[in-house]
Amino acid sequence: MPRFPRSILRAGPLLALALAASPAAGNEGGGGGAASVVSIAELRVPIFDGGRFAGTLRIQTALDYADPAQGAGAAAHAPMFRDAVLSAGLEFARLHVSAFTPIDAALLSRTLTDAARTVDPHVRKVLILDVSARQ
């Protein structure tokens, strides 16, 4: 049986979820057009436990748009998206993350989606492509 690096095994299910969401995304809203996915640079958020540094939360995300025309303008707002998502990520890490517990990717996605929609209400969802907490 072949052995795969842990990063591939961990990212596989998340990538499958992201890819599974894309075809369905094009059928929503009655437009029938293809969805647009815009990548955001990896975020690294500190994890604090009891006021002490306990690790780093690493998040690789992408913005999902129903309409490619709306997604085309997202690159111009990349710094604002990054600020909003980083702020939400800090709050999420403070409330819901420990270096020793699993990360609730669904809750993280909802939290980051709410933050991204403050910059652009056309964002359908923030896709979590990879997430890890390290001590």
Coordinates of C-alpha atoms in Angstrom, one line a residue:
M1 CA 0.0 0.0 0.0
P2 CA 1.5 3.4 -1.0
R3 CA 2.2 5.9 1.8
F4 CA 1.2 9.5 1.3
P5 CA 2.5 12.5 3.1
R6 CA 0.1 13.8 5.9
S7 CA -0.4 17.1 4.0
I8 CA -1.9 15.2 1.1
L9 CA -4.1 13.1 3.3
R10 CA -5.3 16.1 5.2
A11 CA -5.9 18.3 2.2
G12 CA -7.6 15.6 0.1
P13 CA -11.1 15.7 1.8
L14 CA -11.0 19.5 1.9
L15 CA -10.1 19.8 -1.7
A16 CA -12.8 17.3 -2.6
L17 CA -15.4 19.4 -0.8
A18 CA -14.2 22.5 -2.6
L19 CA -14.4 20.8 -6.0
A20 CA -17.8 19.3 -5.2
A21 CA -19.1 22.7 -4.3
S22 CA -18.0 24.3 -7.6
P23 CA -20.3 22.3 -10.1
A24 CA -23.3 22.8 -7.9
A25 CA -22.5 26.4 -7.5
G26 CA -22.9 27.1 -11.2
N27 CA -26.5 25.7 -11.1
E28 CA -27.6 28.0 -8.3
G29 CA -29.4 31.2 -8.8
G30 CA -30.9 30.1 -12.1
G31 CA -28.1 31.6 -14.1
G32 CA -26.6 28.3 -15.1
G33 CA -23.2 30.0 -15.7
A34 CA -19.9 28.8 -14.3
A35 CA -18.9 29.8 -10.8
S36 CA -15.8 31.9 -10.1
V37 CA -13.2 31.0 -7.4
V38 CA -10.7 33.6 -6.3
S39 CA -7.8 32.5 -4.2
I40 CA -6.7 34.5 -1.1
A41 CA -3.1 34.3 0.2
E42 CA -2.5 32.0 3.1
L43 CA -3.2 33.4 6.5
R44 CA -1.3 32.6 9.6
V45 CA -3.1 33.5 12.8
P46 CA -1.6 33.2 16.3
I47 CA -3.3 30.9 18.8
F48 CA -3.3 32.1 22.4
D49 CA -4.2 29.9 25.4
G50 CA -4.5 31.6 28.7
G51 CA -2.7 34.7 27.4
R52 CA 0.3 32.7 26.2
F53 CA 1.2 31.9 22.6
A54 CA 0.1 28.3 22.0
G55 CA 0.6 27.9 18.2
T56 CA -0.3 29.1 14.8
L57 CA -3.5 28.6 12.8
R58 CA -2.8 28.3 9.1
I59 CA -5.7 28.9 6.7
Q60 CA -5.7 28.7 2.9
T61 CA -8.9 30.0 1.5
A62 CA -10.7 31.0 -1.7
L63 CA -13.7 33.2 -2.4
D64 CA -16.6 31.6 -4.3
Y65 CA -18.7 33.7 -6.5
A66 CA -21.8 32.6 -8.4
D67 CA -21.1 35.0 -11.3
P68 CA -17.6 35.1 -12.9
A69 CA -18.1 38.8 -13.6
Q70 CA -18.4 39.5 -9.9
G71 CA -15.4 37.4 -9.1
A72 CA -13.3 39.2 -11.8
G73 CA -13.3 42.4 -9.7
A74 CA -12.3 40.6 -6.5
A75 CA -8.6 41.0 -7.1
A76 CA -8.8 44.7 -6.9
H77 CA -10.2 44.4 -3.3
A78 CA -7.7 41.7 -2.2
P79 CA -6.1 43.8 0.6
M80 CA -9.6 44.6 2.0
F81 CA -10.6 40.9 1.8
R82 CA -7.4 39.9 3.5
D83 CA -7.9 42.4 6.3
A84 CA -11.5 41.3 6.9
V85 CA -10.7 37.6 6.8
L86 CA -7.6 38.0 9.0
S87 CA -9.6 39.9 11.7
A88 CA -12.3 37.2 11.7
G89 CA -9.6 34.5 11.8
L90 CA -8.0 36.1 14.8
E91 CA -11.4 36.1 16.6
F92 CA -12.1 32.6 15.5
A93 CA -8.7 31.4 16.8
R94 CA -9.3 33.2 20.1
L95 CA -12.7 31.5 20.7
H96 CA -12.6 28.2 19.0
V97 CA -9.0 26.9 18.4
S98 CA -6.5 25.0 20.4
A99 CA -3.3 23.5 19.0
F100 CA -4.5 20.1 20.3
T101 CA -8.2 20.0 19.2
P102 CA -9.7 19.5 15.7
I103 CA -10.7 22.7 13.8
D104 CA -14.4 23.1 12.9
A105 CA -13.9 24.0 9.2
A106 CA -17.6 24.5 8.7
L107 CA -17.8 27.1 11.4
L108 CA -14.6 28.7 10.2
S109 CA -16.0 29.0 6.7
R110 CA -19.2 30.6 7.9
T111 CA -17.2 33.0 10.1
L112 CA -14.9 34.0 7.2
T113 CA -17.9 34.2 4.8
D114 CA -19.6 36.8 7.0
A115 CA -16.4 38.8 7.2
A116 CA -15.8 38.7 3.4
R117 CA -19.4 39.8 2.7
T118 CA -18.6 43.0 4.6
V119 CA -16.2 43.8 1.7
D120 CA -18.3 42.4 -1.1
P121 CA -21.9 41.1 -0.5
H122 CA -21.7 39.1 -3.8
V123 CA -19.3 36.5 -2.1
R124 CA -21.3 33.3 -2.0
K125 CA -18.9 31.4 0.4
V126 CA -15.4 31.3 1.6
L127 CA -14.0 27.9 0.7
I128 CA -11.5 26.4 3.2
L129 CA -8.8 24.7 1.0
D130 CA -6.4 23.8 3.8
V131 CA -6.4 24.5 7.6
S132 CA -4.1 23.3 10.3
A133 CA -3.1 24.3 13.8
R134 CA 0.5 23.8 14.9
Q135 CA 2.1 24.2 18.2

